[in-house]
Coordinates of N, CA and C in Angstrom, one line a residue:
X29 N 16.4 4.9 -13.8 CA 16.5 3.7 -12.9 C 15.2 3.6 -12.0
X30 N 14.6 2.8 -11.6 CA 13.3 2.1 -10.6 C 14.2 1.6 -9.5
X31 N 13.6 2.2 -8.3 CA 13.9 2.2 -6.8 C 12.8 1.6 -6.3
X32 N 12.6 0.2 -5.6 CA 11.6 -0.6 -5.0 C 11.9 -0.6 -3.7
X33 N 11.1 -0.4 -2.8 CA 10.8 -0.1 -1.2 C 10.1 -0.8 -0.6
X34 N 10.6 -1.6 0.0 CA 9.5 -3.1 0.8 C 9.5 -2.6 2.4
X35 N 8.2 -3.0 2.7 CA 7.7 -2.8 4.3 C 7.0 -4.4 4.0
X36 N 7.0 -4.4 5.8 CA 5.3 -5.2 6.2 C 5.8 -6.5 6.8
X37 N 7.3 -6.9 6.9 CA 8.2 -7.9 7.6 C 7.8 -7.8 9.1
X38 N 8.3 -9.1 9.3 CA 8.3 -9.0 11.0 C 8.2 -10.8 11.4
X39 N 7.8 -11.0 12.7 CA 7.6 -11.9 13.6 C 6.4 -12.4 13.5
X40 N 6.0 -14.0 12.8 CA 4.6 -14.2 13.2 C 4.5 -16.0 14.3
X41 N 3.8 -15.7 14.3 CA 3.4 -17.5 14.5 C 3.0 -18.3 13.6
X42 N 3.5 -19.1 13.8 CA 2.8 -20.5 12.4 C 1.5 -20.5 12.9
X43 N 0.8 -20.5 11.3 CA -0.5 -20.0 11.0 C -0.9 -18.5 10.9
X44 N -0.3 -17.7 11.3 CA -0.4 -16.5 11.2 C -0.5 -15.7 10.0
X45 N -0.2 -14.9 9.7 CA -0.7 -13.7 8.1 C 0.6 -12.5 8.5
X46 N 0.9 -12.1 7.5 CA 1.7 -10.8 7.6 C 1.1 -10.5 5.7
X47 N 1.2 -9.5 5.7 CA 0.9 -8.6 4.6 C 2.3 -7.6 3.8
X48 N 3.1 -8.2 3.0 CA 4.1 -7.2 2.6 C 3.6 -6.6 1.4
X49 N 4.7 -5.2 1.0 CA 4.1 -4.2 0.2 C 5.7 -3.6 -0.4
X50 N 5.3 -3.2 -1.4 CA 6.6 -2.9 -2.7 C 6.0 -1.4 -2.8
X51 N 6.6 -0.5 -2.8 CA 6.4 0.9 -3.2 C 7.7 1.3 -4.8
X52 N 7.0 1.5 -5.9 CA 8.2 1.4 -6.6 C 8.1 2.9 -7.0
X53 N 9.1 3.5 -8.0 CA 9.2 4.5 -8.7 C 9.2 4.6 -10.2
X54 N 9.3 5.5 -10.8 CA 8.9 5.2 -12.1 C 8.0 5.4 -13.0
X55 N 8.0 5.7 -14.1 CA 6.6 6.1 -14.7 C 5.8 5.4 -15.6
X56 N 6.4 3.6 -15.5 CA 5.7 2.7 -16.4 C 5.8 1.3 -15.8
X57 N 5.1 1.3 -14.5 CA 4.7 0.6 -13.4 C 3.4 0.0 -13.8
X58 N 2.8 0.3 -14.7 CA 1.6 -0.7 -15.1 C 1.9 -2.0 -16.0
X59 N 2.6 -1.7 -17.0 CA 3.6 -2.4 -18.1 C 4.2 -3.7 -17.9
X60 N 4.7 -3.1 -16.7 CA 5.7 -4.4 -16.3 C 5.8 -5.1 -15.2
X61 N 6.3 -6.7 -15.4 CA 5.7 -7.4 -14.1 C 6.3 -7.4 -13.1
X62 N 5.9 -7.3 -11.9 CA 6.5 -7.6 -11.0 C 6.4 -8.6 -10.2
X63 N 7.7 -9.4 -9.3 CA 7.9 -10.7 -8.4 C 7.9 -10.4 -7.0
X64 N 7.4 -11.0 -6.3 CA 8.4 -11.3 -5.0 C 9.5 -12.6 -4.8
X65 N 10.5 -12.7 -4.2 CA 11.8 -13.6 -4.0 C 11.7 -13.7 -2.5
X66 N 12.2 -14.9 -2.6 CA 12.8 -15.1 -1.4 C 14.2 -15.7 -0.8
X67 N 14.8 -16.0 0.2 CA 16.0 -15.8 0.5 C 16.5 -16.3 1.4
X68 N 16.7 -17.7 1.8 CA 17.3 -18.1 2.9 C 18.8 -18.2 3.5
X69 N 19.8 -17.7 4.2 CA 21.1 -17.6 4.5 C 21.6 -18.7 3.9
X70 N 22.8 -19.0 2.9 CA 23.3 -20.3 2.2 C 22.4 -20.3 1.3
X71 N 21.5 -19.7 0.6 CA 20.6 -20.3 -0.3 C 20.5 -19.5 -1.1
X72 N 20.3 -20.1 -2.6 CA 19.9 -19.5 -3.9 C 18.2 -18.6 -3.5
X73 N 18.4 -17.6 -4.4 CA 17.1 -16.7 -4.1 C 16.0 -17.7 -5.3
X74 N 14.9 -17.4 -4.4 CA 13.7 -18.2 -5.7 C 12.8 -17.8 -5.9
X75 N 12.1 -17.6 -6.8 CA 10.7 -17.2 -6.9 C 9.4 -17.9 -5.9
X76 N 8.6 -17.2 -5.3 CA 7.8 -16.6 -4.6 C 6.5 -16.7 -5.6
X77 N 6.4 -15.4 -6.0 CA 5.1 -15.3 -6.7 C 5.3 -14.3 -7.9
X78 N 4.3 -13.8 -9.3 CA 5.0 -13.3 -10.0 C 3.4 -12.7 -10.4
X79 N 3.4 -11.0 -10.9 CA 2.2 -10.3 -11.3 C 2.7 -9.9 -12.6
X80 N 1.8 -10.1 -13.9 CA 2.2 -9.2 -15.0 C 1.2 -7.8 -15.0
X81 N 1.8 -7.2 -16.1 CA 1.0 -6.0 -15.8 C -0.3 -5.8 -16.1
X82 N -0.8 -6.9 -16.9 CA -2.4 -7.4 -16.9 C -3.2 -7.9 -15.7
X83 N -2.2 -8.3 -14.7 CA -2.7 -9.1 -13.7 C -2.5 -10.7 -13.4
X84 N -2.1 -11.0 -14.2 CA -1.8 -12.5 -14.5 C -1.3 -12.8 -13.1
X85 N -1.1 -14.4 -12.4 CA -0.5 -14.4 -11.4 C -0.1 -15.9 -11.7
X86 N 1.0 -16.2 -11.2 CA 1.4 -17.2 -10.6 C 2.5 -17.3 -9.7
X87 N 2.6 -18.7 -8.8 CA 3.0 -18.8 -7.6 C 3.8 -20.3 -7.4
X88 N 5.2 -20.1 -6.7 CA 5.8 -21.5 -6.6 C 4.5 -21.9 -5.6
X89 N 5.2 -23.5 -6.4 CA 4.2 -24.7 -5.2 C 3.9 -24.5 -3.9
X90 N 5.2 -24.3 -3.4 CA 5.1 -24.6 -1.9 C 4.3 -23.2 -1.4
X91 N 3.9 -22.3 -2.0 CA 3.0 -21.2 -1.6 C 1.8 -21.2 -1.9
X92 N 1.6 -21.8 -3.0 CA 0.1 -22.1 -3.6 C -1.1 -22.4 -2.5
X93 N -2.2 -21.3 -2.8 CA -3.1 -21.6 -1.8 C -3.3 -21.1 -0.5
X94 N -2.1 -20.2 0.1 CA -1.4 -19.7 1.3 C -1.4 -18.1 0.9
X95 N -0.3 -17.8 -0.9 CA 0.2 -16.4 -0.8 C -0.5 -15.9 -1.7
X96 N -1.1 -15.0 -1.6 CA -1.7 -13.9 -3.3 C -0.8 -12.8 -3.4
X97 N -0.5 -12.6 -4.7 CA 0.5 -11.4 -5.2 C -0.8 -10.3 -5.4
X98 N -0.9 -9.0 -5.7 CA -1.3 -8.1 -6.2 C -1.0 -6.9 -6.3
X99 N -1.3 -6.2 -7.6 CA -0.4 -4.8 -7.1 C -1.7 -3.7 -7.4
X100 N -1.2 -2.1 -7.1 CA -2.4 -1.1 -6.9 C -1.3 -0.6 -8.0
X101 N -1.8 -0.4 -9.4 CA -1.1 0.8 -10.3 C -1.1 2.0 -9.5
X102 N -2.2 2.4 -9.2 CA -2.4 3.9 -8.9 C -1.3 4.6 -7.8
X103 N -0.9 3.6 -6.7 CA -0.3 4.1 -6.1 C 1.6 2.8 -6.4
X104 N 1.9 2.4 -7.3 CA 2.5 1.9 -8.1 C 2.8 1.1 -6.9
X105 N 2.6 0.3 -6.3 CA 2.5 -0.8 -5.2 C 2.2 -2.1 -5.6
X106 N 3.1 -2.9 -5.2 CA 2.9 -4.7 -5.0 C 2.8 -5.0 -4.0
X107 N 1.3 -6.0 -3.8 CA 1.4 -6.7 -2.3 C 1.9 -7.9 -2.3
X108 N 2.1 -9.0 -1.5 CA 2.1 -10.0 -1.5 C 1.5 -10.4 0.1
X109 N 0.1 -11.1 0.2 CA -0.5 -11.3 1.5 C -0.1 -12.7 1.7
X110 N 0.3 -12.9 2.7 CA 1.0 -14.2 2.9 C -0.1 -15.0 3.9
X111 N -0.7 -15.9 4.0 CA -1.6 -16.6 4.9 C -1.4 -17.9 5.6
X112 N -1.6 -18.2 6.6 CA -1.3 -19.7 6.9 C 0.5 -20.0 6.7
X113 N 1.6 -19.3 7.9 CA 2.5 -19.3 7.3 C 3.0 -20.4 7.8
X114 N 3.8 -21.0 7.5 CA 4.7 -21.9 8.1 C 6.3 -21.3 8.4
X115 N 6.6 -22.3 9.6 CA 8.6 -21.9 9.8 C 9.2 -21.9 8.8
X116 N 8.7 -22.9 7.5 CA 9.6 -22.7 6.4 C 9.2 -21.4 5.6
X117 N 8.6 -21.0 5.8 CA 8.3 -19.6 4.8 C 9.7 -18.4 5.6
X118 N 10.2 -18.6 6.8 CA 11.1 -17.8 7.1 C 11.9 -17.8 6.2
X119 N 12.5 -16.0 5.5 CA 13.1 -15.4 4.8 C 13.5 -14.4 4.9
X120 N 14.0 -13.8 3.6 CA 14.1 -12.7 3.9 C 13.3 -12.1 2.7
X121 N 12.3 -11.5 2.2 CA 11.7 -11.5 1.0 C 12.4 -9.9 0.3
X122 N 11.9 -10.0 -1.0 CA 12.7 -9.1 -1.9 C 11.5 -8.9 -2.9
X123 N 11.1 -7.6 -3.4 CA 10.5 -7.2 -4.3 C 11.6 -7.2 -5.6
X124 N 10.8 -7.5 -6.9 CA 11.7 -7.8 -8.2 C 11.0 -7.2 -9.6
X125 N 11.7 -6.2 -10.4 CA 11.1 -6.2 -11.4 C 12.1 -6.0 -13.0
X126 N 11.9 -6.2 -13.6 CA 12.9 -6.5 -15.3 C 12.2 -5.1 -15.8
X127 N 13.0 -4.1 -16.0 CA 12.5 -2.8 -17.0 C 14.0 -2.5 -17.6
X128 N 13.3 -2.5 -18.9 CA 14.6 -1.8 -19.6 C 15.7 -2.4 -19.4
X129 N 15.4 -4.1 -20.0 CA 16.5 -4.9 -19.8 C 17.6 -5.1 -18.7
X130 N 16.7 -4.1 -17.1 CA 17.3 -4.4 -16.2 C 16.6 -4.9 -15.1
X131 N 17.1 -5.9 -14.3 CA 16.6 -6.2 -13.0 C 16.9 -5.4 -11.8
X132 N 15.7 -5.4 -11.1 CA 15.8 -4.2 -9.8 C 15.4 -4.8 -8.7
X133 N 16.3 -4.2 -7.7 CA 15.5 -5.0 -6.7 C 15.1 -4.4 -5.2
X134 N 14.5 -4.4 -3.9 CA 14.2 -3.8 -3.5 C 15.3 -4.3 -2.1
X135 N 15.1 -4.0 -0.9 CA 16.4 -3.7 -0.3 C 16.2 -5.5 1.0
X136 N 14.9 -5.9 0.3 CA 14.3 -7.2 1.3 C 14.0 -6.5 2.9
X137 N 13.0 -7.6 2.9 CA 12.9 -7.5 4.4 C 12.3 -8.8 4.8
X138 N 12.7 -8.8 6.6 CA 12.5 -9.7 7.2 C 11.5 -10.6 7.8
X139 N 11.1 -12.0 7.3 CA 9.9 -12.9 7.8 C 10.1 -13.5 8.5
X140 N 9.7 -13.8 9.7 CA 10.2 -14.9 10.5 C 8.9 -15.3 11.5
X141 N 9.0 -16.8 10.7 CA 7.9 -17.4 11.5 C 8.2 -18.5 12.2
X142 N 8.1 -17.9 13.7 CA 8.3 -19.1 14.8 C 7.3 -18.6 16.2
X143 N 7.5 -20.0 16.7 CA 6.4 -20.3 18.0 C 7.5 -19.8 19.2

């Protein structure tokens, strides 16, 4: 099984930056891609941003331009740098990865962007 561990949540201001981070487990973390999700109370979870294990990236619209995904093999870590945030980016974000025909998820943590 793959255990994903997210930090780097918190309180910003619109326009502000927060930087989150996925710590996973595992021994074939290069391989496979990893997401971030997101999560509003009453709401379906959605995609965020998405890394394959070549590096590939893409990103829902409404983040384009704002979020970069990236991950560090070496220390088997996904970032997701969040820039220029808006109130609507308030969530609760979740690290996501498909291995071995299963999905995993990390335990979320909290974004909240208000003045």
């Amino acid at each position: 099984q793959v255990q994903l561990v997210e930090s780097g949540g918190g309180l910003v201001q619109p326009g502000g930056s927060l930087r989150l981070s996925c710590a996973a487990s595992g021994s074939f973390f290069r391989i496979y891609a990893m997401a971030w999700y997101r999560q509003v109370p009453g709401n379906q979870r959605e995609l965020v941003a998405r890394i394959t294990g070549d590096g590939s990236t893409n990103y829902a619209d409404s983040v384009k331009g704002r979020f970069t995904i990236s991950r560090d093999n070496a220390k088997k870590t996904v970032y997701l740098q969040m820039n220029s945030l808006k109130p609507e980016d308030t969530a609760v974000y979740y690290c996501n990865t498909n291995q071995g025909g299963n999905n995993y998820w990390g335990q979320g943590t909290q974004v909240t962007v208000s003045s």
